[in-house]
Tab-separated table of C-alpha atoms and ligand atoms in Angstrom:
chain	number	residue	atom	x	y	z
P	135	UNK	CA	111.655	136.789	93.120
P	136	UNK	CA	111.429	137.764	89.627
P	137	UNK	CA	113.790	140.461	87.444
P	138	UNK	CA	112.558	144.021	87.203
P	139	UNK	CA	110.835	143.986	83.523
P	140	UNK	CA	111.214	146.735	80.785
P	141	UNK	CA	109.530	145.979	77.649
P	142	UNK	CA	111.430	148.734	75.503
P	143	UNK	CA	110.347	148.724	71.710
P	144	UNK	CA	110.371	150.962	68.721
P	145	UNK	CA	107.459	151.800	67.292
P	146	UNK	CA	105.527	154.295	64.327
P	147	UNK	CA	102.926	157.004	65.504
P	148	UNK	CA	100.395	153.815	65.029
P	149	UNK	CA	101.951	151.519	67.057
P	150	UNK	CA	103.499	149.373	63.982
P	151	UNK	CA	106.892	148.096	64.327
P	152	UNK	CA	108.488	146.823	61.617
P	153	UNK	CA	111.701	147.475	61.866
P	154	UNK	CA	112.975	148.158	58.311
P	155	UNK	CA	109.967	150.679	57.771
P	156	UNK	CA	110.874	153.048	60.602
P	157	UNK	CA	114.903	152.709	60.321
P	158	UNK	CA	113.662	155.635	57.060
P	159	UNK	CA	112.457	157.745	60.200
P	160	UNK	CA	115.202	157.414	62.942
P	161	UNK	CA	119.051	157.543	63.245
P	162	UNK	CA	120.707	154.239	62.663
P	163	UNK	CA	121.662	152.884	66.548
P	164	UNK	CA	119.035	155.420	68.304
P	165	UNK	CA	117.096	152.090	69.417
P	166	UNK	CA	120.093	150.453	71.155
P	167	UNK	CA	121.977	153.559	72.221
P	168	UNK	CA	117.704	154.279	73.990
P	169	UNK	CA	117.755	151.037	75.552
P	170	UNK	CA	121.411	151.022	76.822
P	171	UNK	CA	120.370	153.955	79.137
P	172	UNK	CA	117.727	151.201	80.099
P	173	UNK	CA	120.841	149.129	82.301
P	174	UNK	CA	119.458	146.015	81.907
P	175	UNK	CA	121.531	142.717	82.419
P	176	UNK	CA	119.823	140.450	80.152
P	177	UNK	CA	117.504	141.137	76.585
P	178	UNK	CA	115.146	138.899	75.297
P	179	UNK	CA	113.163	138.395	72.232
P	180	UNK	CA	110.101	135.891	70.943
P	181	UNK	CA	111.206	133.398	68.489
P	182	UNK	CA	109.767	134.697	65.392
P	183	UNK	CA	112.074	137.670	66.008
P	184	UNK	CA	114.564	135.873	66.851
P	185	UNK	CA	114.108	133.784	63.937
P	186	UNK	CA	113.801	137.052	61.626
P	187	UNK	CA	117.090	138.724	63.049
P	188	UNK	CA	119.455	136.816	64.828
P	189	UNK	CA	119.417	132.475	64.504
P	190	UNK	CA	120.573	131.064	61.366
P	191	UNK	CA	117.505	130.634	58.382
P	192	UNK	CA	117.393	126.677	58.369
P	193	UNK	CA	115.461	125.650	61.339
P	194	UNK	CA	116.267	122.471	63.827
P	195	UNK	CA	114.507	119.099	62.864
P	196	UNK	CA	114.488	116.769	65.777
P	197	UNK	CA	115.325	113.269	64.724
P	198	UNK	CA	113.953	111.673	67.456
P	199	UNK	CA	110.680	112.927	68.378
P	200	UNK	CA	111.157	112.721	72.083
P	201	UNK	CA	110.151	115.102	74.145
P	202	UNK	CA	112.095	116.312	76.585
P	203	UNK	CA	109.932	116.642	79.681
P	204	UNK	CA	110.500	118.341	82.942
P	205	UNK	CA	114.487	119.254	82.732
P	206	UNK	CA	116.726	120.661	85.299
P	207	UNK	CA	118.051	123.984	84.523
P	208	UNK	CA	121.355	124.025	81.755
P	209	UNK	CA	123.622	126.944	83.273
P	210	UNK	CA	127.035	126.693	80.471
P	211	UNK	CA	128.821	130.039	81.649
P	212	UNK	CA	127.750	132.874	83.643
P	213	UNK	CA	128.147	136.228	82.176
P	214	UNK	CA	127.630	140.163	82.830
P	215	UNK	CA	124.922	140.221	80.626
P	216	UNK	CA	122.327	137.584	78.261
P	217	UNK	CA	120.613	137.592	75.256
P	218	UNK	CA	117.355	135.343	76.025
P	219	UNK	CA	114.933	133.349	72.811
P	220	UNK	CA	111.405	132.080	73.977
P	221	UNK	CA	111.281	129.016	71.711
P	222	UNK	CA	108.376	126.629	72.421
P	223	UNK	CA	109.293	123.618	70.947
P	224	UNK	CA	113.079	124.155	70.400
P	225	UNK	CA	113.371	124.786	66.332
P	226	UNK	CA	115.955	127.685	66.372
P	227	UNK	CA	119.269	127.027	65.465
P	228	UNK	CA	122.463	128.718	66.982
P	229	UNK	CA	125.828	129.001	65.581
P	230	UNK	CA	127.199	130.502	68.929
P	231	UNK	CA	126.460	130.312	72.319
P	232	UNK	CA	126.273	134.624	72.268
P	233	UNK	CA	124.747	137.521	70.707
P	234	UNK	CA	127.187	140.052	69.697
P	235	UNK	CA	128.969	139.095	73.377
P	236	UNK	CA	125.692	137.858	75.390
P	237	UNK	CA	125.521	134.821	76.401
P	238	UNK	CA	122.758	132.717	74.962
P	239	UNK	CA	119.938	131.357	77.141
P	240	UNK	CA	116.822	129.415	75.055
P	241	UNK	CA	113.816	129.019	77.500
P	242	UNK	CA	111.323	126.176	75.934
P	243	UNK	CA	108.475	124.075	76.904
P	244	UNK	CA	108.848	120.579	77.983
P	245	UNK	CA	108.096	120.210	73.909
P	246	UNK	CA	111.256	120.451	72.887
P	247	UNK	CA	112.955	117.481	72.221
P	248	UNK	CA	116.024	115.441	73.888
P	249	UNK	CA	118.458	115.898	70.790
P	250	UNK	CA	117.353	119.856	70.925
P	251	UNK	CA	118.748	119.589	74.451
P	252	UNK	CA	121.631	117.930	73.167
P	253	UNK	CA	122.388	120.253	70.659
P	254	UNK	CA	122.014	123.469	73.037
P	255	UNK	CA	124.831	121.782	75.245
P	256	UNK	CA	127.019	120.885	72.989
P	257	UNK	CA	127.220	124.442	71.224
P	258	UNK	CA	127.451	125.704	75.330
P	259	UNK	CA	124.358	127.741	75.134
P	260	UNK	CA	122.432	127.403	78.186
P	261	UNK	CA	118.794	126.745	79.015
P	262	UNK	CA	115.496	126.662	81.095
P	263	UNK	CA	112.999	124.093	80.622
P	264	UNK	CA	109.414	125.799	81.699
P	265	UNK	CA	105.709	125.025	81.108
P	266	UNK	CA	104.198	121.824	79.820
P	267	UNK	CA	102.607	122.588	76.474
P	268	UNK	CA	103.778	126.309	76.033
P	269	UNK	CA	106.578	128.545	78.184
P	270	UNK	CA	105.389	129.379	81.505
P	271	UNK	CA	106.635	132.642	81.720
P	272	UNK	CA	106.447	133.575	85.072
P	273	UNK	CA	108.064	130.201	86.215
P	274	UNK	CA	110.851	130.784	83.603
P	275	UNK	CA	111.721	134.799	84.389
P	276	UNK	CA	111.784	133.264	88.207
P	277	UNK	CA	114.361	130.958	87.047
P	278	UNK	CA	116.495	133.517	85.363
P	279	UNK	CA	116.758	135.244	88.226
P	280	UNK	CA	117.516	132.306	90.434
P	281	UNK	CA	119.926	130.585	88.035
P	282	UNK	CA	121.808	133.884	86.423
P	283	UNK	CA	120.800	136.503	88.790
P	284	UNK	CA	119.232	138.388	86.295
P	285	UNK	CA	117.603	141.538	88.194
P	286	UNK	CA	116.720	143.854	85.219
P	287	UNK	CA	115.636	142.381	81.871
P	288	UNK	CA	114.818	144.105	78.760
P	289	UNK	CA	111.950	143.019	76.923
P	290	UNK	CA	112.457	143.656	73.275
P	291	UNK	CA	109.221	142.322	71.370
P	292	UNK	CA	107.740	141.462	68.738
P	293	UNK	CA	104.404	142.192	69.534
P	294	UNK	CA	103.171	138.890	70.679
P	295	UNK	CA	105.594	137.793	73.194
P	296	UNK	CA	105.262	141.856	74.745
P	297	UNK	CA	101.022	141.029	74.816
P	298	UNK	CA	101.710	137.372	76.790
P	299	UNK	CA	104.258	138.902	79.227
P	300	UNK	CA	101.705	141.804	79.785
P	301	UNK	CA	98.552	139.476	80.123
P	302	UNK	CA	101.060	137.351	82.951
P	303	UNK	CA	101.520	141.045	84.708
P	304	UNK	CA	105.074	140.148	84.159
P	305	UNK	CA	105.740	144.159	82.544
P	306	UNK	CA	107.071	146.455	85.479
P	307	UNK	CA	107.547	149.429	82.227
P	308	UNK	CA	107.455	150.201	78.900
P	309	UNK	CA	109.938	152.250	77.399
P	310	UNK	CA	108.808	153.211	74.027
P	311	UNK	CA	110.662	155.180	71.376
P	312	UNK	CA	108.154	157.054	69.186
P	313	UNK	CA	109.473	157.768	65.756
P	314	UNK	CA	107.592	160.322	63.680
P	315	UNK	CA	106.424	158.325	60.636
P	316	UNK	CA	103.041	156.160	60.185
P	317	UNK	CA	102.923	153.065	58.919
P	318	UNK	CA	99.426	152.107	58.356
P	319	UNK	CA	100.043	149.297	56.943
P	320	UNK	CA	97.187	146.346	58.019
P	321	UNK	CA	98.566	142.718	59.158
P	322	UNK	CA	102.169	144.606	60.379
P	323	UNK	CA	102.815	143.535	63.989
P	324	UNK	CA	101.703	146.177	66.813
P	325	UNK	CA	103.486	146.862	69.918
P	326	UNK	CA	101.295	144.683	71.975
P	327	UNK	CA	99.590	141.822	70.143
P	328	UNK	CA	97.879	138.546	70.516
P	329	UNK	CA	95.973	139.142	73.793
P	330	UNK	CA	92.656	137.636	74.730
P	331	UNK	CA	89.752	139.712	72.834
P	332	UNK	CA	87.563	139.263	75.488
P	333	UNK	CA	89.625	141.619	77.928
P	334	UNK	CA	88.321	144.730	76.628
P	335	UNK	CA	89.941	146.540	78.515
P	336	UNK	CA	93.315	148.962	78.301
P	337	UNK	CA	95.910	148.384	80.811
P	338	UNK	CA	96.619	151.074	82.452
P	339	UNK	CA	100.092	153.048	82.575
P	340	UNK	CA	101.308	155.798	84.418
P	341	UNK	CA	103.674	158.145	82.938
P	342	UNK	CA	107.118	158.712	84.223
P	343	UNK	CA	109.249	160.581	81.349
P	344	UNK	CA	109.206	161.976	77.940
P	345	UNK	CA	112.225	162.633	76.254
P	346	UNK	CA	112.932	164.383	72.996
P	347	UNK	CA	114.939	162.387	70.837
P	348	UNK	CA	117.014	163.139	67.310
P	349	UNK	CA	115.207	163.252	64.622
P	350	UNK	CA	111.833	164.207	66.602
P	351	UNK	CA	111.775	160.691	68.179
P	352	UNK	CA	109.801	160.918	71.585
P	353	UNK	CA	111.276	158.337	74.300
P	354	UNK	CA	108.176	157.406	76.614
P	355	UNK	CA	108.361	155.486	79.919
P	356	UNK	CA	105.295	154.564	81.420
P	357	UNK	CA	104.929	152.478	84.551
P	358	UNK	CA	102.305	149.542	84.281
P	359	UNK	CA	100.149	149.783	86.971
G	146	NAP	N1	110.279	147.750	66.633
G	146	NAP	C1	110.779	146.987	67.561
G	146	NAP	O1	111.252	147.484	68.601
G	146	NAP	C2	110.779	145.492	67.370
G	146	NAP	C3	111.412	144.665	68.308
G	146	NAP	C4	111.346	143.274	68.116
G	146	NAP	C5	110.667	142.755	67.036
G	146	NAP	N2	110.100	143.580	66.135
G	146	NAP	C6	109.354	143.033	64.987
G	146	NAP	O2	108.275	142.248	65.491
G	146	NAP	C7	107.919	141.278	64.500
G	146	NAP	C8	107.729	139.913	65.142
G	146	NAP	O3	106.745	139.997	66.144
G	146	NAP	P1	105.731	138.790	66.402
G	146	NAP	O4	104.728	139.288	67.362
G	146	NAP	O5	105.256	138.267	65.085
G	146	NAP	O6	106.632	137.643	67.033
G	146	NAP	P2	107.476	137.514	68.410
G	146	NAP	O7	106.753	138.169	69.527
G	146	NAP	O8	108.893	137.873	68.129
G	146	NAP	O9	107.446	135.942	68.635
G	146	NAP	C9	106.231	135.300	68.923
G	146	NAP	C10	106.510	133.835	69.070
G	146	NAP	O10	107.185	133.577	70.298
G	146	NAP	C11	106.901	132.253	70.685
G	146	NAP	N3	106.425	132.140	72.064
G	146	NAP	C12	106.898	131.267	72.989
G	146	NAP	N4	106.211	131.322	74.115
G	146	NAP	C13	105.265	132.249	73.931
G	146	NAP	C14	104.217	132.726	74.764
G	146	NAP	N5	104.051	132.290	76.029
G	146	NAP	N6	103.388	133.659	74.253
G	146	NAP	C15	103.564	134.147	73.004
G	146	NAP	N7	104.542	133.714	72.164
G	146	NAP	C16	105.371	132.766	72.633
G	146	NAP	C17	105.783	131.749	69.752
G	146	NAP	O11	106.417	130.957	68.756
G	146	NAP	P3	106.655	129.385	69.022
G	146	NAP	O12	105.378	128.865	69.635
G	146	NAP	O13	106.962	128.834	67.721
G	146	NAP	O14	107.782	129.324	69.973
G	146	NAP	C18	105.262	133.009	69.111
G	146	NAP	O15	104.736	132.825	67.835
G	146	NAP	C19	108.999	141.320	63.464
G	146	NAP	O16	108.542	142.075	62.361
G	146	NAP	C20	110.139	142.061	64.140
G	146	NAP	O17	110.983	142.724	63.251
G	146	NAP	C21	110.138	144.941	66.283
């Protein structure tokens, strides 16, 4: 038993999506107020953008060294809904235990150190402990579901943590507002990124809505098949 997966993400005409680009091309708040009609209980982003947009600058420095290990699961508070970092080794810091009012839950790999642990308690921010080297994502989303009963989780990029959840066939959907401006810039993070070259191969979608948007925004939802 697993939640039901939405990766929902913002992107340019070429897939790019840097954020501060396209916020010239869309209405302030049409990404959010998109992905509220999504319903999900629980968001989650990969550390970088994490790092980029929502945990303080400085970054955690174990003192120790000691690697946590195989950890039970750290449940500080239930809530109604959860803002979720995929952190391998535990380096992001947190001021709060939410995100503007969700609860904070930090999966990381058996990397992460003791005092990380420590710290995560301390500021009551809960966490899952999954994989040995790097997250094992499928074990943790099972866990999140076990632990906080999360049934319907909103995948909200960047590009590299969407491309590892889609390689796991952990994506149910994609819900993808289109904004009309191109990037084009080369380097700039793509909606999907970091997967195996050697696949070769698209996945394959099946379309279940298009929706015209403000500002000429197209709102896409495809089922992975
Ligand atoms: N337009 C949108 O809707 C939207 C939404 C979100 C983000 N963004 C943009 O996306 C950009 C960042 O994207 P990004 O692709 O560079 O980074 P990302 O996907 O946010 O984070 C990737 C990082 O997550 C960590 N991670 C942990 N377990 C992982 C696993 N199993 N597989 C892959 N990564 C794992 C890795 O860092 P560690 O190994 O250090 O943990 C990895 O480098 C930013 O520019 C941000 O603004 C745009």
């Amino acid at each position: 038993m697993r939640p039901y997966i939405i990766c929902h993400m913002l992107s340019s005409i070429d897939g790019r999506i840097d954020g501060d680009t396209l916020t010239e091309v869309i209405p302030a708040g049409e990404y959010e107020t998109t992905g509220a009609k999504l319903k999900g209980d629980a968001w989650m982003c990969g550390r970088t953008t994490m790092q980029l947009h929502f945990a303080e600058k400085r970054l955690f420095i174990s003192r120790t060294h000691k690697q946590a290990g195989p950890q039970p699961v750290h449940v500080a508070q239930r809530a109604s809904s959860y803002a979720i970092s995929i952190d391998t080794l535990g380096r992001l810091r947190w001021s709060e235990s939410d995100i503007d009012g969700d609860h904070l839950i930090c999966i990381v790999s058996e990397r992460a150190t003791t005092d990380y642990l420590t710290l995560l308690r301390e500021k009551g921010i809960s966490y899952i402990v999954a994989g040995k080297k790097s997250v094992d994502l499928a074990k943790a989303v099972r866990l999140l579901h076990k632990h906080f009963d999360i049934k319907r989780l909103l995948l909200e990029g960047g590009g590299n943590i969407n491309g590892a959840f889609l390689e796991s066939g952990l994506v149910d959907e994609l819900s993808l507002l289109l904004v009309p401006g191109i990037d084009g810039r080369h380097d700039i993070p793509t909606v999907f990124d970091g997967m195996k070259p050697k696949l070769k191969r698209a996945a394959r979608l099946k379309l279940m809505s298009v929706l015209k948007r403000k500002n000429g925004a197209l709102w896409l939802r495809y089922r992975v098949r």
